[in-house]
Amino acid sequence: MNAKIKAFGIVVIIMTPLLLFINASTEPHVAPVAANIPATKQDINLSNARIIIDQKELTLNHEVIQYKIIFHENDTINVSASLLLQQTGKDFDPMACLFILTNGTDSIFEKSKISFLYNVPSGILFDTTILGHRITFGGKFFFKLLEHTRYRMGVYTQLYQDAQVKKGEIWYLTLANFKSKPTDMLKIALTSKSSSASMELVQVDRHSNVGFYSALDNDFEGQYMGFKIPFLPFGFSIAKSLHKEIITSRGSVVYFCSVGHAKGRIKVNAPNNKTYLNINDEIALFSYCGNLTGSWNFYASGFGFPWKHAVLLFYADIDPHLKMKTD
């Protein structure tokens, strides 16, 4: 197995269902480039001094896409990525997105190997999960009021990096979006510092074998019950024998966690016939990013107090061309 399994940080771990305020007037930064070098759909599969990949054009919806970036000259490449998941007043549907950029073995970004954002909205006045159903009340009206202000609710991250490349070097860019919303921002820009046409972008895969599951929405087999106190993040929850199986054939990007539990455990049976167990209080996390494929089985149990704890699973059937190192 080229990539070792381990628990590692993924940019932001959010205590669901808490959200972050985002200033809606903030525009993503994109590195400057010569004005005579356009960034259009026609640039794809041609040599470019600048490449822009934008969700507004891709319209990824329950999909993962992967590109191969081929460099034809020695160069310095500026990379910027902006990811935003913004809550609207239309629904309480969970959201998740993923961004990975590697050189075939390691991440291009020094501070963050993987950018993974998720948001599972919660009802402000009433939010309960019981008898296989989730009942929420009070959030949509609040989110609609925010839409008339300069602030929004959601999660947001930006990444910047300058990287040296050699002629013939290949990068792999992976982007996944679980549920498309008009307010999503998934934008990646690669710019040649020498303004030479040194990059070629080739799409190698796009498919819909991705998933995001939440115990709050009864997406697992087993039993989950939880209550949240009105207007406050506090509550109570209990999870019994939660289980989900997924099957991958290209590679595996997996994020599985139990967040906010007082006592709990997660267990993973991986395709390599190994079992991984995490019994940490408050946050129990398992992550994998590599070329292992087959049947994955995920299990969770526990109780939450004073929080309504969350059990979440995200996966994408893709080989990210990333080899994680063990400590």
GROMACS .gro file of C-alpha atoms in nm, residues 8-275:
model
  268
    8PHE     CA    1  -0.441   1.380   1.026
    9GLY     CA    2  -0.576   1.735   1.048
   10ILE     CA    3  -0.785   1.854   0.753
   11VAL     CA    4  -0.769   2.233   0.767
   12VAL     CA    5  -1.081   2.300   0.973
   13ILE     CA    6  -1.272   2.071   1.210
   14ILE     CA    7  -1.604   2.238   1.282
   15MET     CA    8  -1.808   2.159   1.589
   16THR     CA    9  -2.131   2.091   1.401
   17PRO     CA   10  -2.379   2.258   1.399
   18LEU     CA   11  -2.187   2.576   1.490
   19LEU     CA   12  -2.115   2.800   1.190
   20LEU     CA   13  -1.884   3.090   1.116
   21PHE     CA   14  -1.983   3.441   1.013
   22ILE     CA   15  -1.838   3.543   0.677
   23ASN     CA   16  -1.820   3.899   0.550
   24ALA     CA   17  -2.009   3.878   0.221
   25SER     CA   18  -1.819   4.174   0.077
   26THR     CA   19  -1.488   3.984   0.090
   27GLU     CA   20  -1.365   3.894  -0.259
   28PRO     CA   21  -1.120   3.607  -0.316
   29HIS     CA   22  -0.764   3.710  -0.396
   30VAL     CA   23  -0.628   3.602  -0.731
   31ALA     CA   24  -0.266   3.661  -0.819
   32PRO     CA   25  -0.213   3.927  -1.089
   33VAL     CA   26  -0.127   3.820  -1.442
   34ALA     CA   27  -0.061   3.991  -1.771
   35ALA     CA   28  -0.384   4.130  -1.918
   36ASN     CA   29  -0.325   3.971  -2.259
   37ILE     CA   30  -0.346   3.618  -2.123
   38PRO     CA   31  -0.714   3.519  -2.102
   39ALA     CA   32  -0.855   3.263  -1.861
   40THR     CA   33  -1.138   3.100  -2.052
   41LYS     CA   34  -1.280   2.755  -2.115
   42GLN     CA   35  -1.085   2.742  -2.442
   43ASP     CA   36  -0.759   2.746  -2.245
   44ILE     CA   37  -0.812   2.387  -2.129
   45ASN     CA   38  -0.581   2.130  -2.294
   46LEU     CA   39  -0.364   2.409  -2.440
   47SER     CA   40  -0.039   2.556  -2.313
   48ASN     CA   41  -0.114   2.841  -2.075
   49ALA     CA   42   0.053   3.100  -1.860
   50ARG     CA   43  -0.253   3.094  -1.640
   51ILE     CA   44  -0.515   2.830  -1.560
   52ILE     CA   45  -0.838   2.897  -1.370
   53ILE     CA   46  -1.072   2.622  -1.255
   54ASP     CA   47  -1.403   2.758  -1.130
   55GLN     CA   48  -1.711   2.586  -0.989
   56LYS     CA   49  -1.929   2.837  -1.173
   57GLU     CA   50  -1.820   2.674  -1.498
   58LEU     CA   51  -1.775   2.318  -1.372
   59THR     CA   52  -2.110   2.307  -1.184
   60LEU     CA   53  -1.997   2.004  -0.985
   61ASN     CA   54  -2.302   1.852  -0.815
   62HIS     CA   55  -2.244   1.533  -0.616
   63GLU     CA   56  -1.929   1.487  -0.827
   64VAL     CA   57  -1.553   1.466  -0.810
   65ILE     CA   58  -1.323   1.582  -1.090
   66GLN     CA   59  -0.950   1.536  -1.139
   67TYR     CA   60  -0.702   1.711  -1.368
   68LYS     CA   61  -0.344   1.642  -1.467
   69ILE     CA   62  -0.129   1.955  -1.501
   70ILE     CA   63   0.177   1.911  -1.722
   71PHE     CA   64   0.463   2.164  -1.713
   72HIS     CA   65   0.659   2.219  -2.033
   73GLU     CA   66   0.927   2.454  -1.893
   74ASN     CA   67   1.115   2.520  -1.571
   75ASP     CA   68   0.905   2.778  -1.393
   76THR     CA   69   0.771   2.921  -1.068
   77ILE     CA   70   0.396   2.876  -1.030
   78ASN     CA   71   0.176   3.082  -0.803
   79VAL     CA   72  -0.124   2.882  -0.678
   80SER     CA   73  -0.426   3.033  -0.504
   81ALA     CA   74  -0.739   2.850  -0.393
   82SER     CA   75  -1.061   2.991  -0.250
   83LEU     CA   76  -1.330   2.762  -0.110
   84LEU     CA   77  -1.661   2.881   0.033
   85LEU     CA   78  -1.972   2.694   0.144
   86GLN     CA   79  -2.243   2.945   0.228
   87GLN     CA   80  -2.571   2.869   0.399
   88THR     CA   81  -2.888   3.008   0.242
   89GLY     CA   82  -3.245   3.033   0.366
   90LYS     CA   83  -3.374   2.770   0.123
   91ASP     CA   84  -3.282   2.440   0.289
   92PHE     CA   85  -3.093   2.259   0.564
   93ASP     CA   86  -2.914   2.024   0.327
   94PRO     CA   87  -2.558   1.935   0.435
   95MET     CA   88  -2.270   2.065   0.225
   96ALA     CA   89  -1.914   1.942   0.175
   97CYS     CA   90  -1.627   2.015  -0.063
   98LEU     CA   91  -1.272   1.889  -0.105
   99PHE     CA   92  -0.958   2.026  -0.273
  100ILE     CA   93  -0.625   1.844  -0.315
  101LEU     CA   94  -0.323   1.951  -0.524
  102THR     CA   95  -0.021   1.720  -0.535
  103ASN     CA   96   0.295   1.660  -0.736
  104GLY     CA   97   0.224   1.287  -0.747
  105THR     CA   98   0.355   1.210  -0.398
  106ASP     CA   99   0.317   1.517  -0.175
  107SER     CA  100   0.096   1.822  -0.139
  108ILE     CA  101   0.193   2.144  -0.317
  109PHE     CA  102   0.078   2.344  -0.015
  110GLU     CA  103   0.318   2.336   0.279
  111LYS     CA  104   0.063   2.419   0.551
  112SER     CA  105  -0.229   2.208   0.438
  113LYS     CA  106  -0.220   1.877   0.253
  114ILE     CA  107  -0.599   1.865   0.211
  115SER     CA  108  -0.867   2.134   0.219
  116PHE     CA  109  -1.194   1.981   0.333
  117LEU     CA  110  -1.491   2.195   0.435
  118TYR     CA  111  -1.832   2.082   0.552
  119ASN     CA  112  -2.144   2.237   0.695
  120VAL     CA  113  -2.443   2.060   0.853
  121PRO     CA  114  -2.692   2.338   0.937
  122SER     CA  115  -2.899   2.330   1.253
  123GLY     CA  116  -3.241   2.466   1.341
  124ILE     CA  117  -3.217   2.760   1.579
  125LEU     CA  118  -3.548   2.716   1.760
  126PHE     CA  119  -3.586   2.339   1.741
  127ASP     CA  120  -3.366   2.057   1.613
  128THR     CA  121  -3.423   1.694   1.700
  129THR     CA  122  -3.339   1.358   1.547
  130ILE     CA  123  -3.565   1.075   1.662
  131LEU     CA  124  -3.727   0.757   1.527
  132GLY     CA  125  -3.548   0.786   1.194
  133HIS     CA  126  -3.655   1.145   1.129
  134ARG     CA  127  -3.498   1.487   1.173
  135ILE     CA  128  -3.721   1.784   1.260
  136THR     CA  129  -3.581   2.137   1.242
  137PHE     CA  130  -3.739   2.477   1.284
  138GLY     CA  131  -3.622   2.838   1.290
  139GLY     CA  132  -3.310   2.840   1.075
  140LYS     CA  133  -3.441   2.925   0.730
  141PHE     CA  134  -3.598   3.254   0.842
  142PHE     CA  135  -3.277   3.357   1.017
  143PHE     CA  136  -3.063   3.277   0.713
  144LYS     CA  137  -3.301   3.474   0.489
  145LEU     CA  138  -3.264   3.779   0.715
  146LEU     CA  139  -2.884   3.752   0.686
  147GLU     CA  140  -2.910   3.757   0.307
  148HIS     CA  141  -3.015   4.124   0.334
  149THR     CA  142  -2.701   4.214   0.530
  150ARG     CA  143  -2.330   4.209   0.452
  151TYR     CA  144  -2.283   3.890   0.654
  152ARG     CA  145  -2.351   3.526   0.577
  153MET     CA  146  -2.324   3.194   0.758
  154GLY     CA  147  -2.085   2.932   0.632
  155VAL     CA  148  -1.726   2.809   0.614
  156TYR     CA  149  -1.443   2.958   0.410
  157THR     CA  150  -1.073   2.903   0.347
  158GLN     CA  151  -0.801   3.047   0.122
  159LEU     CA  152  -0.462   2.900   0.034
  160TYR     CA  153  -0.159   3.054  -0.141
  161GLN     CA  154   0.170   2.901  -0.245
  162ASP     CA  155   0.460   2.963  -0.484
  163ALA     CA  156   0.613   2.639  -0.611
  164GLN     CA  157   0.912   2.561  -0.831
  165VAL     CA  158   0.848   2.319  -1.118
  166LYS     CA  159   1.074   2.146  -1.369
  167LYS     CA  160   1.010   2.065  -1.732
  168GLY     CA  161   0.810   1.744  -1.759
  169GLU     CA  162   0.678   1.762  -1.400
  170ILE     CA  163   0.315   1.661  -1.346
  171TRP     CA  164   0.067   1.781  -1.081
  172TYR     CA  165  -0.271   1.631  -0.995
  173LEU     CA  166  -0.565   1.849  -0.893
  174THR     CA  167  -0.871   1.691  -0.731
  175LEU     CA  168  -1.190   1.883  -0.658
  176ALA     CA  169  -1.516   1.743  -0.514
  177ASN     CA  170  -1.848   1.906  -0.431
  178PHE     CA  171  -2.123   1.711  -0.258
  179LYS     CA  172  -2.416   1.944  -0.328
  180SER     CA  173  -2.409   2.238  -0.566
  181LYS     CA  174  -2.556   2.568  -0.447
  182PRO     CA  175  -2.551   2.906  -0.627
  183THR     CA  176  -2.352   3.055  -0.340
  184ASP     CA  177  -2.065   2.802  -0.359
  185MET     CA  178  -1.717   2.929  -0.438
  186LEU     CA  179  -1.460   2.672  -0.548
  187LYS     CA  180  -1.193   2.853  -0.744
  188ILE     CA  181  -0.832   2.759  -0.813
  189ALA     CA  182  -0.587   2.973  -1.010
  190LEU     CA  183  -0.237   2.871  -1.129
  191THR     CA  184  -0.019   3.148  -1.268
  192SER     CA  185   0.324   3.134  -1.427
  193LYS     CA  186   0.556   3.384  -1.258
  194SER     CA  187   0.745   3.423  -1.584
  195SER     CA  188   0.421   3.464  -1.783
  196SER     CA  189   0.532   3.187  -2.018
  197ALA     CA  190   0.290   2.937  -2.172
  198SER     CA  191   0.431   2.650  -1.965
  199MET     CA  192   0.121   2.468  -1.834
  200GLU     CA  193  -0.115   2.217  -1.990
  201LEU     CA  194  -0.439   2.112  -1.821
  202VAL     CA  195  -0.587   1.769  -1.899
  203GLN     CA  196  -0.905   1.631  -1.740
  204VAL     CA  197  -0.851   1.268  -1.642
  205ASP     CA  198  -1.167   1.181  -1.447
  206ARG     CA  199  -1.513   1.305  -1.350
  207HIS     CA  200  -1.783   1.095  -1.186
  208SER     CA  201  -2.048   1.088  -0.912
  209ASN     CA  202  -1.915   0.822  -0.672
  210VAL     CA  203  -1.888   1.059  -0.377
  211GLY     CA  204  -2.089   1.077  -0.056
  212PHE     CA  205  -2.144   1.276   0.261
  213TYR     CA  206  -2.339   1.115   0.545
  214SER     CA  207  -2.457   1.263   0.874
  215ALA     CA  208  -2.608   1.086   1.175
  216LEU     CA  209  -2.804   1.406   1.240
  217ASP     CA  210  -2.996   1.326   0.920
  218ASN     CA  211  -3.015   0.950   0.987
  219ASP     CA  212  -2.784   0.861   0.698
  220PHE     CA  213  -2.635   0.561   0.883
  221GLU     CA  214  -2.774   0.221   0.965
  222GLY     CA  215  -2.829   0.181   1.339
  223GLN     CA  216  -2.991   0.416   1.590
  224TYR     CA  217  -2.926   0.783   1.656
  225MET     CA  218  -3.130   1.016   1.878
  226GLY     CA  219  -3.051   1.377   1.964
  227PHE     CA  220  -3.200   1.702   2.090
  228LYS     CA  221  -3.070   2.059   2.080
  229ILE     CA  222  -3.178   2.330   2.325
  230PRO     CA  223  -3.350   2.625   2.149
  231PHE     CA  224  -3.120   2.921   2.068
  232LEU     CA  225  -2.819   2.744   2.225
  233PRO     CA  226  -2.567   2.489   2.093
  234PHE     CA  227  -2.619   2.260   2.392
  235GLY     CA  228  -2.811   1.935   2.385
  236PHE     CA  229  -2.801   1.558   2.425
  237SER     CA  230  -2.752   1.267   2.187
  238ILE     CA  231  -2.692   0.895   2.176
  239ALA     CA  232  -2.566   0.674   1.892
  240LYS     CA  233  -2.596   0.294   1.889
  241SER     CA  234  -2.421   0.069   1.637
  242LEU     CA  235  -2.409   0.319   1.351
  243HIS     CA  236  -2.277   0.162   1.031
  244LYS     CA  237  -2.208   0.257   0.671
  245GLU     CA  238  -2.035   0.064   0.393
  246ILE     CA  239  -1.881   0.224   0.085
  247ILE     CA  240  -1.698   0.069  -0.209
  248THR     CA  241  -1.423   0.239  -0.409
  249SER     CA  242  -1.251   0.127  -0.729
  250ARG     CA  243  -1.018   0.413  -0.834
  251GLY     CA  244  -0.868   0.519  -0.501
  252SER     CA  245  -1.001   0.646  -0.169
  253VAL     CA  246  -1.031   0.982   0.002
  254VAL     CA  247  -1.207   0.923   0.334
  255TYR     CA  248  -1.295   1.145   0.630
  256PHE     CA  249  -1.486   0.985   0.921
  257CYS     CA  250  -1.542   1.144   1.259
  258SER     CA  251  -1.749   1.164   1.573
  259VAL     CA  252  -1.748   1.521   1.706
  260GLY     CA  253  -1.873   1.656   2.038
  261HIS     CA  254  -1.934   1.325   2.216
  262ALA     CA  255  -1.869   1.284   2.589
  263LYS     CA  256  -1.784   0.917   2.537
  264GLY     CA  257  -1.767   0.737   2.208
  265ARG     CA  258  -1.572   0.531   1.961
  266ILE     CA  259  -1.533   0.488   1.589
  267LYS     CA  260  -1.408   0.177   1.411
  268VAL     CA  261  -1.304   0.131   1.050
  269ASN     CA  262  -1.259  -0.198   0.864
  270ALA     CA  263  -1.042  -0.109   0.565
  271PRO     CA  264  -1.003  -0.299   0.234
  272ASN     CA  265  -0.653  -0.409   0.343
  273ASN     CA  266  -0.816  -0.629   0.613
  274LYS     CA  267  -0.694  -0.400   0.889
  275THR     CA  268  -0.912  -0.251   1.164
   0.00000   0.00000   0.00000
